[in-house]
Tab-separated table of C-alpha atoms in Angstrom:
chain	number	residue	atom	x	y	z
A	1	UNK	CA	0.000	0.000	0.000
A	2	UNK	CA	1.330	2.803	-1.354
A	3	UNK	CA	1.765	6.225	1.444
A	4	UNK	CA	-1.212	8.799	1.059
A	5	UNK	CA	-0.308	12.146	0.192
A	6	UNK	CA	-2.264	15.058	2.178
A	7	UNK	CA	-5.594	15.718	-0.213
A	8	UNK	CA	-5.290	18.468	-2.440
A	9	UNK	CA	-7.398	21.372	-0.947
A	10	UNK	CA	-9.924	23.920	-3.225
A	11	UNK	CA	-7.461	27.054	-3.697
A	12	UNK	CA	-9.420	30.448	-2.304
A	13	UNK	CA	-10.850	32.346	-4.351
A	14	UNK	CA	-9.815	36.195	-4.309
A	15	UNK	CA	-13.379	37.427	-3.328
A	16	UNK	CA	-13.712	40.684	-1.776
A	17	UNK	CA	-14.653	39.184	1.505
A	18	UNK	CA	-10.794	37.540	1.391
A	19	UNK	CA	-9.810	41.533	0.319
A	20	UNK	CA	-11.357	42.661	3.990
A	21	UNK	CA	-9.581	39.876	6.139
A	22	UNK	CA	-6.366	40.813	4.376
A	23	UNK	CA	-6.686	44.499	4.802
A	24	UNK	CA	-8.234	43.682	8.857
A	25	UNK	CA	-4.748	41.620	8.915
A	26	UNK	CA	-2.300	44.129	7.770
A	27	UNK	CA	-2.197	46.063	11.331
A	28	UNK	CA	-1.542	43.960	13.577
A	29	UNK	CA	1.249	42.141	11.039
A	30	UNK	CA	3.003	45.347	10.775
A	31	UNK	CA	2.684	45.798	14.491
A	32	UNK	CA	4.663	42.522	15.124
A	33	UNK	CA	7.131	42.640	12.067
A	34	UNK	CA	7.668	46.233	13.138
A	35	UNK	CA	8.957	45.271	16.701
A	36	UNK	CA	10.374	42.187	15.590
A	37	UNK	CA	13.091	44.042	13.164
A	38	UNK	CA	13.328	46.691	16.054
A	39	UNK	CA	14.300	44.458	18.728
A	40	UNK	CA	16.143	42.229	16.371
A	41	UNK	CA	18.467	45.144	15.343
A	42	UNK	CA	18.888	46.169	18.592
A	43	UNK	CA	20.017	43.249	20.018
A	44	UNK	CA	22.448	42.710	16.701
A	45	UNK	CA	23.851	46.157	17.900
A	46	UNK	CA	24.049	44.969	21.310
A	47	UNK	CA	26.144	42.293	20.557
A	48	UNK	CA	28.997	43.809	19.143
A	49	UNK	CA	29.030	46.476	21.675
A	50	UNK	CA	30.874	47.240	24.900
A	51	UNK	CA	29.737	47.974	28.607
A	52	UNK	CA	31.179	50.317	30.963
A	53	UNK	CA	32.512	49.659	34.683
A	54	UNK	CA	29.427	49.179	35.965
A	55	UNK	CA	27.802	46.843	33.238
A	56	UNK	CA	26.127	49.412	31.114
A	57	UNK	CA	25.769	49.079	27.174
A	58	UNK	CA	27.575	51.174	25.366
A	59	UNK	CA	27.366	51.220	21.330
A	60	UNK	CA	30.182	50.686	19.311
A	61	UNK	CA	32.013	47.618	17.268
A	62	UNK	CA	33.619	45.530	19.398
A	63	UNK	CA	33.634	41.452	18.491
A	64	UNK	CA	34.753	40.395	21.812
A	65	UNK	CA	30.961	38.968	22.572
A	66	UNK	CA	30.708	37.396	19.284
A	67	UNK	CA	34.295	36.000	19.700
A	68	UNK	CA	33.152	34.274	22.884
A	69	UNK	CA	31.050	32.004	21.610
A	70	UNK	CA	33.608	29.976	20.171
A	71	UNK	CA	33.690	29.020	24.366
A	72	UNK	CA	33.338	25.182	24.518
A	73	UNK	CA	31.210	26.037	27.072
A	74	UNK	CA	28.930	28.059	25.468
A	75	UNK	CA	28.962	25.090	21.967
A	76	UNK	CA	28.206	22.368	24.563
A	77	UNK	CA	24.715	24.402	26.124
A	78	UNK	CA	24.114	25.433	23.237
A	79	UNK	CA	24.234	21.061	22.333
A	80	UNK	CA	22.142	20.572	24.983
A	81	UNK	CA	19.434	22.616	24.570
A	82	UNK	CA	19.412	21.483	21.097
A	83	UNK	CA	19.167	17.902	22.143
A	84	UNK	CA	16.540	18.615	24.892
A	85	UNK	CA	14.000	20.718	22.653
A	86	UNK	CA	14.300	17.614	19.671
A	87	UNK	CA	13.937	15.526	22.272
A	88	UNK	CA	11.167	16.933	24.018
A	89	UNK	CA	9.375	17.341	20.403
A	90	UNK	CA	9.599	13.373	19.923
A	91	UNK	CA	8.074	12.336	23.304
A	92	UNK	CA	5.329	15.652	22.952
A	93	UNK	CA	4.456	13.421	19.218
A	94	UNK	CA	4.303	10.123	20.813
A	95	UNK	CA	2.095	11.378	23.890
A	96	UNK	CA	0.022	13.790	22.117
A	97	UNK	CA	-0.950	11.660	18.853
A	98	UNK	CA	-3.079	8.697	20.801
A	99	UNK	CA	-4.594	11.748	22.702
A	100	UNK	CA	-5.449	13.981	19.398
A	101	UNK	CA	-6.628	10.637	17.771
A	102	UNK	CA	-8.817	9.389	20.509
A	103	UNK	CA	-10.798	12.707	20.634
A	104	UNK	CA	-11.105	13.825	16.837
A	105	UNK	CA	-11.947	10.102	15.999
A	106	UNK	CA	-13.899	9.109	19.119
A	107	UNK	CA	-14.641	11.765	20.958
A	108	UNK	CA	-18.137	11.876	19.866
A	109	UNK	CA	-20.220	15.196	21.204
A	110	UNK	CA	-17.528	14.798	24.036
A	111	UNK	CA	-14.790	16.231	22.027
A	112	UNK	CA	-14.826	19.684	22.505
A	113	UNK	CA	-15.130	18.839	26.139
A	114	UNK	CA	-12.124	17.021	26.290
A	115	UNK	CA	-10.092	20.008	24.217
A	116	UNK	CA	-11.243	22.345	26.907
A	117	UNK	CA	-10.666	20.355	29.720
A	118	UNK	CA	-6.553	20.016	27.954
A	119	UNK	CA	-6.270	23.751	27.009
A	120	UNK	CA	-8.159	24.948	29.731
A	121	UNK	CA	-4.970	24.574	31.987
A	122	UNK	CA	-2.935	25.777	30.125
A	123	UNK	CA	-3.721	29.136	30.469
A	124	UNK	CA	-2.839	28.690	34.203
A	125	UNK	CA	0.710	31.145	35.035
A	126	UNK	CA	4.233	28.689	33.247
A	127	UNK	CA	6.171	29.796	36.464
A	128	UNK	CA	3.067	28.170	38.717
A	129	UNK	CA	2.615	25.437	36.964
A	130	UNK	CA	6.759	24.440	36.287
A	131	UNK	CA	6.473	25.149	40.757
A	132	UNK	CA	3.775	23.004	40.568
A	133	UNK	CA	5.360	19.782	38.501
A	134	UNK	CA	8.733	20.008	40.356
A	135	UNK	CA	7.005	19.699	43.462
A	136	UNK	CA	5.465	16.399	42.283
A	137	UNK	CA	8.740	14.848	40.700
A	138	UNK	CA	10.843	15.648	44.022
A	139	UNK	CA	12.492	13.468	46.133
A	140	UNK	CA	9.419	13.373	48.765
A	141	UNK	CA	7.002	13.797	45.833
A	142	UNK	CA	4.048	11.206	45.307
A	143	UNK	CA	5.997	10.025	41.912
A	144	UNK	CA	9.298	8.774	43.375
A	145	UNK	CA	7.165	7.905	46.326
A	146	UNK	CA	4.778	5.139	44.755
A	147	UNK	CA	8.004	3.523	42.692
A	148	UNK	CA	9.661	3.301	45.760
A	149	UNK	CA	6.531	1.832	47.157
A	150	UNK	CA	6.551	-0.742	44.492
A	151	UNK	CA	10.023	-1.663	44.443
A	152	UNK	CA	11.106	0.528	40.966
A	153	UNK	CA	13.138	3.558	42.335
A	154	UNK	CA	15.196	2.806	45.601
A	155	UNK	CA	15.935	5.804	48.254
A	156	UNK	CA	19.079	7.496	45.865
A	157	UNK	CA	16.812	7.721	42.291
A	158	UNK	CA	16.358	11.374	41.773
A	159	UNK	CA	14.129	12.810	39.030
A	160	UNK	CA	14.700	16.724	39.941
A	161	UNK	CA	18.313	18.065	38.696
A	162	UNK	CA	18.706	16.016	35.934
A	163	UNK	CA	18.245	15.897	32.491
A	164	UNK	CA	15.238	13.682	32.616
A	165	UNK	CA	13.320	16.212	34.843
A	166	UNK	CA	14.166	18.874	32.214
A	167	UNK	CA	13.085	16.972	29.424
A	168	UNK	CA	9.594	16.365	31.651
A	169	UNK	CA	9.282	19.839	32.231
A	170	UNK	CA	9.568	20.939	28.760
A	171	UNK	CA	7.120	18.075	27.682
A	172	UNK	CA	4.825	19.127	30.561
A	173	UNK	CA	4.924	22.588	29.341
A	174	UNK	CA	4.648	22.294	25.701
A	175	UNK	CA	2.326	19.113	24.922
A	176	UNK	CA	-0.582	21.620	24.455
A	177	UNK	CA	1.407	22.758	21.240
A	178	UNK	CA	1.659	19.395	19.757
A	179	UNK	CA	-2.291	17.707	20.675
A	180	UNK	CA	-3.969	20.986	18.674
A	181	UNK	CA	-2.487	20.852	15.768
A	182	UNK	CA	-2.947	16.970	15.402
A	183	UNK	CA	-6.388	16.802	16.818
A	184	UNK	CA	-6.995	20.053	13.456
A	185	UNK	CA	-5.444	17.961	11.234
A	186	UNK	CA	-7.608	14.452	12.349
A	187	UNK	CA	-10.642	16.301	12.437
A	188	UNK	CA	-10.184	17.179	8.616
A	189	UNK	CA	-9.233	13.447	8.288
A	190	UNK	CA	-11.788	11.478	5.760
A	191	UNK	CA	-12.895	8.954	7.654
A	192	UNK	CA	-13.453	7.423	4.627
A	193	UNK	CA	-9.835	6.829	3.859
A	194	UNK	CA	-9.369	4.819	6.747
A	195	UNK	CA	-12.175	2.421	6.038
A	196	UNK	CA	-10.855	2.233	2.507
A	197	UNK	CA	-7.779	1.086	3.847
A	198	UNK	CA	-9.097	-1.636	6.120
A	199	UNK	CA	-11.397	-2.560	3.263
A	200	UNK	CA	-8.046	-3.328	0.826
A	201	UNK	CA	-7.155	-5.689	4.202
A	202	UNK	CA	-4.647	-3.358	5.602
A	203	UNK	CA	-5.349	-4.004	8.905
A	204	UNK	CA	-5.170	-0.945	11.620
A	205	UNK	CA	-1.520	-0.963	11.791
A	206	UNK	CA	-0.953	-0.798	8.497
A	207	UNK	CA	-3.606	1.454	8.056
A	208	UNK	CA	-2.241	3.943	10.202
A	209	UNK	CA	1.004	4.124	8.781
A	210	UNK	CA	0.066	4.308	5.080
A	211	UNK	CA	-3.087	6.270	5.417
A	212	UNK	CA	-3.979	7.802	8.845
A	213	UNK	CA	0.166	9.067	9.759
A	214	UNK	CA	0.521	10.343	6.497
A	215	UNK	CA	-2.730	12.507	5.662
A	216	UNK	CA	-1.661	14.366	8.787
A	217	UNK	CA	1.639	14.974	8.832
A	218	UNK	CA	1.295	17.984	7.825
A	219	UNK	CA	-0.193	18.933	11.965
A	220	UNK	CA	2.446	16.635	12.934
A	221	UNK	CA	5.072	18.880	11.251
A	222	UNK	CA	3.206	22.081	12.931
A	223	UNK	CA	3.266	20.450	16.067
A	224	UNK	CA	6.773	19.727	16.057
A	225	UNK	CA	7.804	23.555	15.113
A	226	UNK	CA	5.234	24.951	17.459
A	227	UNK	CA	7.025	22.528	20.727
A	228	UNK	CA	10.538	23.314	19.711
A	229	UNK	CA	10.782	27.197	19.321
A	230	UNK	CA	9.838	27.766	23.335
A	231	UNK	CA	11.578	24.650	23.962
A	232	UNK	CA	14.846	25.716	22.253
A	233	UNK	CA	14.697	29.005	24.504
A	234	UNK	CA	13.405	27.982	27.606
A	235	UNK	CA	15.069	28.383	31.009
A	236	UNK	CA	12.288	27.759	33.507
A	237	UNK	CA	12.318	23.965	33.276
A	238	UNK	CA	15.872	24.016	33.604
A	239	UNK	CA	16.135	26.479	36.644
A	240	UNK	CA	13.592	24.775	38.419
A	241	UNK	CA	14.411	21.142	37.804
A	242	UNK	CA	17.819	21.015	36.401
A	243	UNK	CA	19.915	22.504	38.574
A	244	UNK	CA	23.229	24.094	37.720
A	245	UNK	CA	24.610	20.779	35.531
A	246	UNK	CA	21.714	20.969	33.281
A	247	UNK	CA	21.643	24.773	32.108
A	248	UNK	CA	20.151	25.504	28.837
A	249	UNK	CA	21.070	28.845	26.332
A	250	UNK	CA	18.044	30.636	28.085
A	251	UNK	CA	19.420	30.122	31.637
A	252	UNK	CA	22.858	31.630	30.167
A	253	UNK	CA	21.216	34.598	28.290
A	254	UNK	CA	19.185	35.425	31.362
A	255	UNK	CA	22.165	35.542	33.473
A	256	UNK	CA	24.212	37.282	30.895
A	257	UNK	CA	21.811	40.313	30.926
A	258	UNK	CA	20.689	40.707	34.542
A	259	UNK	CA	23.505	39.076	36.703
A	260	UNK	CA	26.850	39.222	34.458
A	261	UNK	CA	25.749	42.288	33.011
A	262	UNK	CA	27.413	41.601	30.140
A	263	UNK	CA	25.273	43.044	27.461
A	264	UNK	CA	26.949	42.090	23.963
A	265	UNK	CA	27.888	38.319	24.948
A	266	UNK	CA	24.086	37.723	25.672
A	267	UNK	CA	22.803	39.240	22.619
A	268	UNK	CA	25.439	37.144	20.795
A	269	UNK	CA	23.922	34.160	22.404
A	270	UNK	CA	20.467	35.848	21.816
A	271	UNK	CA	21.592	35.882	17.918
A	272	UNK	CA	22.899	32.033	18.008
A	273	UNK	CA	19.534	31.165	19.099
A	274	UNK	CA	17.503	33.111	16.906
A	275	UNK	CA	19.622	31.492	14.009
A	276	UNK	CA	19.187	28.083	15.131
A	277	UNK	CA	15.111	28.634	15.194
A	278	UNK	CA	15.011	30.321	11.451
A	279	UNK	CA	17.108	27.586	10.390
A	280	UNK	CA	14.174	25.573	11.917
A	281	UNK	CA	11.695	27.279	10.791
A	282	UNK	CA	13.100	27.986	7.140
A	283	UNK	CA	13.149	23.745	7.082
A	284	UNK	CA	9.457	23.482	8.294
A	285	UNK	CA	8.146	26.451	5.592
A	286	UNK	CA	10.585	24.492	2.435
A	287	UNK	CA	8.910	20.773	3.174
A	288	UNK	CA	5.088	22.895	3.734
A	289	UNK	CA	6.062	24.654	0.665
A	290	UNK	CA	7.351	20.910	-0.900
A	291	UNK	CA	4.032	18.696	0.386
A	292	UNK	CA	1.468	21.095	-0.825
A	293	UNK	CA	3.403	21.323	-4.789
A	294	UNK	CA	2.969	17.578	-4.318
A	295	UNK	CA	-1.135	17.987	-3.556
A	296	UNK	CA	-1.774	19.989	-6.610
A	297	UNK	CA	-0.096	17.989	-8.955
């Protein structure tokens, strides 16, 4: 059985009710590409500046900051948060899909129900909730508690300052971003696809992978983007359940600008993060750009 391409969607016409939305639109894009460049350019003149004896910015061309980078350091963080984010986007897929699925596919009138009761919490404070989660994963917390109790962890496992609680903060945080954009793409899903599927005696394994997996990768791909830009940049997790081994380029940033005061190596760092998530991004928009070509044709 042959993979199914995503379905080739009815191109929009250019009515004048598309001409309002565009023109309703344009403020608030200008708005945010207006303080994007700003801040961007700022922080690019930031980093090849000095700072004074007590840890002001001062403008000029210096490439001491950018020169610092080259810091093993600084290329091993910067390794780690890169592992951490992909890392947390492949166990955000592999919790969030049988979630997304189960809803879209058999939620029934419970569905939007069972969206709210997922994004509903969400919208609770990061910093309270990332509190919240290292207080269950600590030492005296109910998790380490009940494998103790049934003979898994003994009295030295520790979840909290190490990578694995990082990684389960991030994927605690950021699951949200992965289960919407699946469950969008499902709901879209023609059911009928999968019953053709099972009809040419796929079976549902083999359904899944040739029909179901492919006709929404697309909100897998959006998902995956969507998890690993705050992932790449995060520090809370890391502060809170990391500990000083397990810093990630956000924690070094942060302290860069308000406890080093040193102004041009964190918008260096600032720089070599934004690069890493265009790079990102620049892959996700060329195979978007690739997979709908592929639809039309």
């Amino acid at each position: 059985m042959a993979p199914l391409r995503p379905s080739s969607r009815p191109r929009r016409r250019d009515t004048d009710g598309t001409r309002v939305w565009t023109w309703l639109m344009l403020p608030g894009t200008i708005w945010m590409t207006g303080f994007l460049i700003a801040s961007l350019v700022l922080v690019g003149v930031l980093a090849v500046g000095t700072t004074d004896e007590l840890g002001n910015p001062r403008f000029g061309f210096d490439l001491a900051g950018v020169r610092a980078l080259a810091d093993p350091a600084y290329t091993e963080v910067l390794a780690r948060s890169l592992g951490y984010a992909l890392l947390t986007c492949v166990v955000c897929l592999l919790i969030a899909y049988p979630v997304a699925y189960t809803i879209a596919l058999h939620g029934g009138r419970y569905k939007h129900a069972l969206i709210a009761a997922i994004v509903v919490p969400f919208f609770a404070n990061y910093l309270v909730r990332m509190y919240g989660w290292s207080v269950v994963l600590s030492d005296d917390g109910p998790v380490l508690r009940t494998l103790r109790a049934v003979g898994i962890a003994d009295a030295g496992t520790k979840i909290l300052h190490s990578g694995f609680g990082v990684v389960a903060g991030l994927v605690y945080g950021f699951v949200v971003f992965m289960i919407i954009p699946l469950y969008a793409a499902l709901e879209r899903l023609d059911v009928s696809l999968i019953e053709a599927g099972r009809d040419l005696y796929g079976g549902p394994v083999r359904t899944f992978f040739f029909v179901t997996l492919p006709a929404t990768r697309q909100g897998a791909a959006a998902g995956l983007v969507l998890v690993f830009l705050p992932a790449m940049g995060d520090f809370v997790s890391a502060q809170l359940m990391g500990g000083p081994d397990q810093i990630m380029i956000g924690n070094l940033i942060q302290d860069k600008f308000f406890q080093g005061q040193n102004w041009p190596l964190g918008s260096a760092l600032t720089m070599l993060l934004m690069l890493v998530l265009l790079i990102g991004m620049l892959g996700y928009l060329r195979r978007t750009r690739k997979d709908e070509a592929e639809a039309r044709r």
